[in-house]
XYZ file of C-alpha atoms in Angstrom:
141
model
C 198.630 71.544 -22.325
C 195.892 71.529 -24.581
C 193.438 70.746 -22.060
C 194.540 73.414 -19.794
C 194.626 76.036 -22.590
C 191.185 74.951 -23.582
C 189.791 75.197 -19.830
C 191.370 78.817 -19.532
C 190.082 79.945 -22.861
C 186.619 78.863 -22.221
C 186.672 80.512 -18.572
C 188.000 83.570 -20.075
C 185.154 83.376 -22.722
C 182.373 82.592 -20.326
C 183.322 85.788 -18.247
C 183.504 88.043 -21.263
C 180.140 86.533 -22.279
C 178.590 87.367 -18.962
C 179.866 90.873 -18.996
C 178.764 91.368 -22.609
C 175.143 90.100 -21.814
C 174.895 92.090 -18.632
C 175.654 95.412 -20.283
C 173.227 94.661 -23.202
C 170.442 94.014 -20.308
C 171.319 97.047 -18.653
C 171.309 99.058 -21.915
C 167.939 97.439 -23.018
C 166.013 98.205 -19.594
C 167.291 101.780 -19.744
C 166.041 102.254 -23.164
C 162.666 100.442 -22.158
C 162.257 102.642 -19.214
C 163.065 105.681 -21.251
C 160.246 104.903 -23.864
C 157.582 103.782 -21.188
C 158.516 107.201 -19.445
C 157.820 109.237 -22.697
C 154.662 107.392 -23.345
C 153.357 108.014 -20.053
C 154.322 111.394 -20.240
C 152.267 111.648 -23.801
C 149.243 110.308 -21.937
C 149.291 112.579 -18.908
C 149.813 115.664 -21.465
C 146.930 114.504 -23.699
C 144.636 114.401 -20.621
C 145.145 118.000 -19.833
C 144.265 119.413 -23.362
C 141.098 121.549 -23.780
C 139.933 119.144 -26.458
C 139.552 116.469 -23.873
C 136.794 118.797 -22.068
C 134.497 117.604 -24.859
C 134.633 114.128 -23.540
C 133.500 115.186 -20.024
C 130.464 116.997 -21.312
C 129.635 114.398 -23.832
C 130.125 116.991 -26.668
C 132.483 114.974 -29.077
C 133.046 115.880 -32.703
C 135.549 115.049 -35.456
C 138.365 117.228 -34.206
C 139.121 114.977 -31.201
C 139.352 111.813 -33.747
C 141.247 113.946 -36.194
C 143.745 114.753 -33.520
C 144.313 111.264 -32.348
C 144.855 110.142 -35.996
C 147.489 113.043 -36.417
C 149.268 111.674 -33.157
C 149.282 108.294 -34.503
C 150.628 109.389 -37.938
C 153.277 111.691 -36.416
C 154.521 108.838 -34.234
C 154.847 106.782 -36.988
C 154.245 103.084 -35.574
C 154.727 103.799 -31.954
C 150.874 103.823 -31.170
C 148.627 101.006 -32.758
C 145.211 102.703 -31.601
C 144.430 105.654 -29.677
C 140.845 105.596 -28.306
C 138.780 107.692 -25.898
C 135.862 105.996 -24.307
C 133.045 106.593 -22.248
C 131.559 103.747 -20.035
C 133.648 101.277 -22.452
C 131.991 102.628 -25.937
C 134.601 104.406 -28.247
C 133.566 107.898 -28.921
C 136.835 109.119 -30.504
C 139.493 107.138 -32.021
C 142.585 107.545 -34.206
C 140.836 104.936 -36.598
C 137.278 106.252 -37.416
C 136.132 102.672 -37.818
C 136.407 101.895 -34.070
C 134.141 104.616 -33.072
C 130.629 103.206 -31.653
C 132.279 99.863 -30.779
C 132.510 98.585 -27.467
C 135.921 98.016 -25.804
C 136.930 95.190 -23.271
C 139.361 96.837 -21.104
C 141.899 94.270 -19.927
C 142.884 93.571 -16.241
C 145.159 96.142 -14.834
C 148.804 94.780 -14.414
C 150.479 97.893 -13.172
C 148.982 101.147 -11.739
C 150.982 104.435 -11.465
C 149.557 107.051 -9.207
C 151.004 110.456 -10.635
C 150.507 113.750 -9.627
C 148.176 114.340 -12.803
C 146.299 111.007 -11.990
C 146.541 107.349 -12.265
C 147.812 105.457 -15.342
C 147.069 101.992 -15.659
C 148.844 99.289 -17.762
C 147.687 96.074 -19.090
C 150.157 93.160 -19.312
C 151.207 92.548 -22.917
C 150.764 89.019 -24.294
C 154.101 87.606 -25.158
C 152.569 84.905 -27.197
C 150.755 87.219 -29.637
C 152.409 88.106 -32.970
C 152.272 91.536 -32.235
C 152.326 92.163 -28.554
C 150.986 95.515 -27.127
C 150.910 97.351 -24.147
C 147.545 99.042 -23.157
C 147.837 102.267 -21.395
C 144.760 103.813 -19.943
C 144.055 107.085 -17.775
C 141.010 108.722 -16.661
C 140.274 112.345 -17.255
C 140.209 114.672 -14.295
C 136.858 116.069 -13.101
């Protein structure tokens, strides 16, 4: 009787654990999708700002860096750094110390062609102590 009771309890717990894990995985996937959608919308929205016109004509001043810094502060921990580059050189950044540095763009992992233009994502490094998702987009002409 003890063996039968053990087997039935184990089977019931196994089913319950599988269902709980499946529910948690589905919830986590939905949260990741929603967060990624919000970040891509942010990126697409910033591309349309008049302030970004300065990048296209090469007339960048402190207003753009101040704007990027304000965004980083407002989103409190969502963004590590926000950069604007021309030919891999940082011309405006949320961290002023990065201006003038060259950045190496990581290989594109995913590419989304949206109505406002393409968005490229680089694969996060899961072995990093602080993995990050790098998003890139080009300004429209």
